[in-house]
Coordinates of C-alpha atoms in Angstrom, one line a residue:
M30 CA -56.4 -120.8 -28.1
T31 CA -59.3 -118.4 -28.4
R32 CA -59.8 -119.7 -31.9
L33 CA -61.2 -123.0 -30.5
A34 CA -64.6 -121.4 -29.8
P35 CA -66.2 -122.2 -33.2
L36 CA -65.8 -125.9 -32.8
F37 CA -68.9 -125.9 -30.5
A38 CA -71.2 -124.1 -33.0
L39 CA -73.5 -127.2 -33.0
S40 CA -76.9 -125.9 -32.2
A41 CA -78.0 -125.3 -35.8
A42 CA -76.7 -128.7 -36.8
L43 CA -79.1 -130.3 -34.4
S44 CA -82.3 -129.1 -36.0
T45 CA -83.6 -132.5 -36.9
G46 CA -85.7 -134.7 -34.6
C47 CA -86.8 -131.9 -32.4
F48 CA -89.0 -134.0 -30.1
F49 CA -88.8 -132.4 -26.7
T50 CA -87.4 -134.8 -24.0
N51 CA -87.4 -132.4 -21.0
E52 CA -84.0 -133.6 -19.8
E53 CA -82.1 -131.4 -17.3
T54 CA -78.4 -132.2 -17.4
A55 CA -76.2 -130.8 -14.7
F56 CA -73.2 -129.2 -16.4
I57 CA -70.0 -127.3 -15.6
E58 CA -70.5 -123.5 -15.3
A59 CA -68.0 -120.9 -16.4
D60 CA -67.6 -119.7 -12.8
D61 CA -66.5 -123.2 -11.9
V62 CA -63.3 -122.9 -13.9
R63 CA -62.7 -119.1 -14.0
I64 CA -59.5 -117.7 -12.4
D65 CA -60.5 -114.7 -10.4
L66 CA -57.6 -112.3 -9.5
P67 CA -57.9 -109.3 -7.1
E68 CA -58.6 -106.0 -8.7
S69 CA -55.1 -104.8 -7.7
I70 CA -53.6 -107.2 -10.4
A71 CA -55.0 -105.2 -13.2
A72 CA -54.0 -102.5 -15.7
R73 CA -53.2 -99.2 -14.2
E74 CA -52.8 -95.7 -15.5
G75 CA -49.9 -93.5 -14.5
G76 CA -46.1 -93.9 -14.0
Q77 CA -46.0 -96.2 -11.0
V78 CA -44.1 -99.4 -11.5
R79 CA -46.1 -102.6 -11.8
G80 CA -44.6 -106.1 -11.3
T81 CA -43.4 -108.1 -14.3
L82 CA -44.4 -111.3 -12.5
H83 CA -47.9 -110.1 -11.6
I84 CA -48.4 -108.9 -15.2
G85 CA -47.4 -112.4 -16.2
V86 CA -49.9 -113.9 -13.8
E87 CA -52.6 -111.5 -15.1
Y88 CA -51.8 -112.3 -18.7
T89 CA -51.7 -116.1 -18.1
A90 CA -55.0 -116.0 -16.1
D91 CA -56.6 -114.0 -18.9
Q92 CA -55.5 -116.5 -21.6
V93 CA -56.6 -119.5 -19.5
N94 CA -60.0 -117.8 -18.9
R95 CA -60.4 -117.0 -22.5
W96 CA -60.2 -120.6 -23.8
V97 CA -61.3 -122.6 -20.7
T98 CA -64.4 -120.5 -20.0
V99 CA -65.3 -120.2 -23.7
L100 CA -65.1 -123.9 -24.1
V101 CA -67.3 -124.5 -21.0
E102 CA -69.8 -121.8 -22.1
H103 CA -70.2 -123.2 -25.6
C104 CA -70.4 -126.8 -24.2
A105 CA -73.1 -125.7 -21.7
R106 CA -75.2 -124.1 -24.5
V107 CA -74.9 -127.3 -26.5
I108 CA -75.8 -129.6 -23.6
A109 CA -78.8 -127.3 -22.7
Y110 CA -80.0 -127.5 -26.3
L111 CA -79.6 -131.2 -26.4
D112 CA -81.8 -131.6 -23.3
D113 CA -84.7 -130.6 -25.5
V114 CA -83.7 -132.7 -28.5
Q115 CA -84.5 -136.4 -29.2
P116 CA -81.2 -138.3 -29.3
N117 CA -80.2 -140.4 -32.3
S118 CA -79.8 -143.3 -30.0
R119 CA -79.4 -144.4 -26.3
E120 CA -77.2 -146.7 -24.4
G121 CA -78.7 -147.1 -20.9
N122 CA -78.5 -143.6 -19.3
T123 CA -76.4 -142.2 -22.1
R124 CA -77.9 -140.1 -24.9
I125 CA -76.1 -140.0 -28.2
Y126 CA -76.4 -137.2 -30.7
G127 CA -74.9 -137.3 -34.2
P128 CA -72.8 -137.5 -36.2
Y129 CA -73.9 -134.1 -37.5
A130 CA -72.1 -132.4 -40.4
D131 CA -70.5 -129.1 -39.4
T132 CA -72.8 -126.1 -40.1
E133 CA -70.0 -123.7 -41.1
G134 CA -69.0 -125.6 -44.2
R135 CA -65.8 -127.1 -42.7
D136 CA -64.8 -130.7 -43.4
L137 CA -65.9 -131.7 -39.9
A138 CA -68.6 -133.7 -38.2
W139 CA -69.6 -133.9 -34.5
L140 CA -71.0 -136.4 -32.1
V141 CA -72.0 -135.8 -28.5
R142 CA -72.6 -138.4 -25.7
V143 CA -74.3 -137.3 -22.5
E144 CA -74.8 -139.5 -19.5
A145 CA -77.0 -138.5 -16.5
I146 CA -75.6 -139.8 -13.2
E147 CA -76.9 -139.6 -9.6
D148 CA -74.9 -136.5 -8.6
G149 CA -74.3 -134.9 -12.0
S150 CA -73.3 -135.9 -15.5
N151 CA -70.6 -137.3 -17.8
Y152 CA -70.1 -136.2 -21.4
E153 CA -67.9 -136.9 -24.5
I154 CA -67.5 -134.9 -27.7
Y155 CA -66.1 -136.5 -30.8
V156 CA -65.0 -134.9 -34.1
G157 CA -64.3 -136.4 -37.5
S158 CA -64.4 -135.6 -41.2
R159 CA -67.6 -134.5 -42.7
E160 CA -68.5 -137.9 -44.2
A161 CA -68.2 -139.7 -40.8
Q162 CA -71.2 -142.0 -40.3
A163 CA -70.5 -143.4 -36.8
Q164 CA -68.5 -142.8 -33.6
A165 CA -66.0 -145.4 -34.9
D166 CA -65.1 -143.0 -37.7
M167 CA -64.3 -140.1 -35.3
A168 CA -61.8 -139.2 -32.6
L169 CA -62.5 -138.3 -29.0
L170 CA -61.8 -134.6 -28.7
M171 CA -63.1 -133.9 -25.2
T172 CA -64.5 -135.7 -22.2
G173 CA -65.7 -134.3 -18.9
D174 CA -67.8 -134.7 -15.8
L175 CA -69.6 -132.7 -13.1
H176 CA -70.5 -133.7 -9.5
K177 CA -72.8 -131.7 -7.1
D178 CA -73.3 -132.1 -3.4
D179 CA -75.2 -129.3 -1.7
T180 CA -73.1 -126.2 -2.2
K181 CA -70.1 -128.1 -3.4
R182 CA -69.3 -128.6 -7.1
S183 CA -66.4 -130.5 -8.7
G184 CA -65.4 -132.0 -12.0
G185 CA -63.6 -130.9 -15.1
F186 CA -62.7 -132.0 -18.6
K187 CA -59.9 -133.4 -20.7
M188 CA -59.0 -132.1 -24.2
D189 CA -56.7 -133.7 -26.8
F190 CA -54.8 -131.1 -28.8
D191 CA -53.5 -133.7 -31.2
V192 CA -57.1 -134.3 -32.3
V193 CA -57.4 -130.5 -32.8
E194 CA -54.3 -130.5 -35.0
K195 CA -55.6 -133.6 -36.9
Y196 CA -58.8 -131.7 -37.7
A197 CA -57.1 -128.3 -38.0
E198 CA -60.1 -126.4 -39.4
M199 CA -61.2 -126.2 -35.8
K200 CA -58.4 -123.7 -35.2
G201 CA -60.0 -121.1 -37.4
P202 CA -58.8 -119.1 -40.4
D203 CA -55.3 -118.6 -38.9
G204 CA -54.9 -122.2 -38.1
D205 CA -51.9 -122.7 -40.4
M206 CA -50.0 -120.1 -38.3
S207 CA -49.6 -122.6 -35.5
V208 CA -49.0 -126.2 -34.6
I209 CA -50.4 -127.6 -31.4
G210 CA -50.2 -131.0 -29.7
G211 CA -50.5 -132.8 -26.4
F212 CA -53.2 -133.2 -23.8
V213 CA -54.7 -131.0 -21.0
E214 CA -56.8 -132.0 -18.1
V215 CA -58.7 -129.3 -16.2
T216 CA -60.2 -130.1 -12.8
F217 CA -61.9 -128.0 -10.2
E218 CA -63.5 -127.9 -6.8
R219 CA -65.8 -125.0 -5.8
D220 CA -68.1 -123.9 -3.0
V221 CA -70.8 -121.7 -4.6
E222 CA -71.7 -120.0 -1.2
T223 CA -68.2 -119.0 -0.1
E224 CA -66.6 -119.0 -3.6
E225 CA -63.7 -121.0 -2.3
K226 CA -62.2 -122.6 -5.3
R227 CA -59.3 -124.7 -6.6
I228 CA -58.5 -125.2 -10.3
D229 CA -55.7 -127.4 -11.7
L230 CA -54.6 -127.5 -15.3
D231 CA -52.4 -130.5 -15.9
F232 CA -50.6 -130.1 -19.2
K233 CA -49.2 -133.4 -20.7
A234 CA -46.6 -132.8 -23.3
V235 CA -48.5 -129.8 -24.6
S236 CA -46.7 -127.7 -27.3
F237 CA -47.6 -124.5 -29.1
E238 CA -45.5 -123.6 -32.1
Y239 CA -46.2 -120.2 -33.6
L240 CA -45.2 -119.8 -37.2
G241 CA -44.7 -117.0 -39.7
Y242 CA -43.9 -114.2 -37.3
L243 CA -40.5 -112.4 -36.9
D244 CA -39.2 -115.8 -35.7
D245 CA -40.8 -119.0 -34.8
D246 CA -41.5 -119.5 -31.1
V247 CA -42.2 -122.8 -29.4
F248 CA -43.6 -123.1 -25.9
Y249 CA -43.9 -126.5 -24.1
S250 CA -45.5 -127.6 -20.9
D251 CA -45.5 -130.9 -19.1
D252 CA -46.5 -129.4 -15.7
K253 CA -49.5 -128.2 -13.7
Y254 CA -50.9 -124.7 -13.4
S255 CA -52.7 -124.4 -10.0
Y256 CA -55.0 -121.7 -8.7
T257 CA -56.7 -121.4 -5.3
R258 CA -59.2 -118.8 -3.9
D259 CA -60.2 -118.5 -0.3
A260 CA -63.5 -117.1 1.1
E261 CA -62.0 -113.7 1.7
G262 CA -60.7 -113.3 -1.9
G263 CA -57.1 -114.2 -1.2
G264 CA -55.4 -116.8 -3.3
T265 CA -52.4 -118.4 -5.0
F266 CA -51.3 -119.1 -8.5
D267 CA -48.5 -121.4 -9.7
L268 CA -47.4 -122.1 -13.3
T269 CA -44.5 -123.7 -15.1
L270 CA -43.6 -123.9 -18.8
Y271 CA -40.7 -124.2 -21.2
G272 CA -40.1 -121.5 -23.7
E273 CA -37.8 -119.1 -25.5
W274 CA -37.2 -116.0 -23.3
D275 CA -35.2 -113.8 -25.7
D276 CA -37.1 -110.5 -25.3
Y277 CA -34.3 -108.8 -23.4
G278 CA -31.4 -110.4 -25.2
W279 CA -30.6 -112.5 -22.2
S280 CA -31.4 -115.8 -23.9
G281 CA -31.2 -117.3 -27.3
P282 CA -33.3 -119.9 -29.2
E283 CA -32.8 -122.7 -26.6
Q284 CA -35.7 -123.4 -24.3
E285 CA -35.5 -122.9 -20.5
K286 CA -37.9 -123.8 -17.7
A287 CA -39.8 -120.7 -16.4
S288 CA -42.0 -120.8 -13.3
V289 CA -44.0 -118.2 -11.3
Q290 CA -45.5 -118.6 -7.9
A291 CA -47.8 -115.8 -6.6
A292 CA -49.9 -115.3 -3.4
W293 CA -52.2 -112.4 -2.4
D294 CA -54.7 -111.5 0.3
G295 CA -58.3 -110.3 0.1
Q296 CA -57.1 -106.7 0.0
G297 CA -54.9 -107.3 -3.0
N298 CA -51.5 -107.2 -1.3
G299 CA -49.3 -109.7 -3.2
R300 CA -46.0 -111.5 -3.4
A301 CA -44.5 -113.3 -6.3
R302 CA -41.3 -115.1 -7.2
G303 CA -40.1 -116.3 -10.6
S304 CA -37.3 -118.1 -12.2
I305 CA -35.9 -119.1 -15.6
L306 CA -33.7 -122.2 -15.2
E307 CA -31.5 -124.2 -17.5
V308 CA -32.6 -127.8 -17.0
E309 CA -30.1 -130.7 -17.4
G310 CA -27.7 -128.5 -19.2
V311 CA -30.2 -127.4 -21.8
G312 CA -30.6 -123.6 -22.3
D313 CA -28.6 -120.6 -23.3
M314 CA -29.3 -117.9 -20.7
K315 CA -26.6 -115.2 -20.8
H316 CA -25.7 -115.5 -17.2
G317 CA -27.2 -118.8 -16.2
D318 CA -30.3 -119.2 -14.0
L319 CA -32.4 -116.0 -13.4
F320 CA -34.4 -115.3 -10.2
L321 CA -36.9 -112.5 -9.6
D322 CA -38.9 -111.5 -6.5
E323 CA -41.6 -108.9 -6.2
C324 CA -44.1 -107.6 -3.6
Q325 CA -47.0 -105.3 -4.3
G326 CA -49.4 -103.2 -2.2
S327 CA -53.2 -103.3 -2.3
D328 CA -53.1 -100.6 -5.0
G329 CA -51.4 -103.0 -7.4
F330 CA -48.0 -101.2 -7.5
L331 CA -44.7 -102.6 -6.5
T332 CA -43.1 -102.0 -3.1
W333 CA -40.0 -104.2 -3.7
R334 CA -38.4 -105.9 -6.5
A335 CA -35.1 -107.9 -6.6
L336 CA -33.3 -109.5 -9.6
N337 CA -30.3 -111.7 -9.0
E338 CA -26.8 -110.7 -10.2
P339 CA -25.3 -110.5 -12.7
Y340 CA -28.6 -109.7 -14.4
A341 CA -29.2 -106.9 -11.8
L342 CA -25.9 -105.3 -12.9
E343 CA -27.2 -105.3 -16.6
A344 CA -30.4 -103.6 -15.5
P345 CA -29.4 -100.8 -13.1
G346 CA -32.4 -99.5 -11.1
Y347 CA -34.5 -102.6 -11.9
S348 CA -34.2 -103.8 -8.3
F349 CA -35.6 -101.3 -5.8
G350 CA -37.6 -101.0 -2.5
D351 CA -37.3 -102.8 0.8
P352 CA -38.3 -106.5 1.3
K353 CA -39.7 -105.4 4.7
S354 CA -42.5 -103.7 2.8
C355 CA -44.0 -107.1 1.9
V356 CA -47.3 -107.7 3.5
I357 CA -47.4 -111.3 2.3
P358 CA -44.7 -113.4 4.0
E359 CA -42.4 -115.6 1.9
T360 CA -43.9 -118.6 3.6
A361 CA -47.1 -118.0 1.7
L362 CA -45.3 -119.4 -1.4
E363 CA -44.1 -122.6 0.3
G364 CA -45.5 -125.7 -1.3
L365 CA -46.6 -124.0 -4.5

């Protein structure tokens, strides 16, 4: 996903018609959509045991931050540049820029629509082949909005991965090593004073197929990832996806549904539960459904971990500690 950043290298393409318009378009900030985890969920030196689930949450949050915030940052730079550029045309409050041929020599062209509204802005980004002459010749890649009210900000964007695959040069030099598809919608609510925040990523039939490695892996999601942060730094994280979980030899090439729910307080004490489930008879887990529970202290290291049998019998010593050591109650995961 990090390879998508170059698709917003538009500024140099917009060098024509530089008549300053002095627009000031309100736009999404990276902090609006960044997932902030407590410092305790971070890499640690030494031999203490860290939680598999919390490492998974950390990795997922890092990957989401990489592509979501990168997209937002690049879009923000483009919109800020366009504020000082005369548009090719206007439709009411909407400024239209392009089509512009891609500046990196790829067979791509870009078009951007920006609409100023009373409490923020709406925008659309289109992509097409290099010879595209009008919006009708292009596909809608991304659309989004921002709304502001005092310290409150909300909005998000939608992105079509089928369009990315159609114009695969956007994926970068390793684009032929993967096939992607589906649609994602990112929405957020944020208070800039308290930093209370909610972020939802709604994946609609999104698939990632990685090719050419030791074996082909396919991951699929038609669910939501949800993240919350309170004013004290506590929060929750919930994710679900389908995939191949054969790293430990407990599963084969069939796909199962994996989910992780995590909660933590402002000091970094945390609790997480995870599962890998065969859904409607589909899956090839060695012993059927797998369940894992973990608790961690404010230092980020596990205080309790429990794996269900018979998987626990295949991994002697994996389960350890006392559930009474959990600072975060099990009820914190209810409703996630």
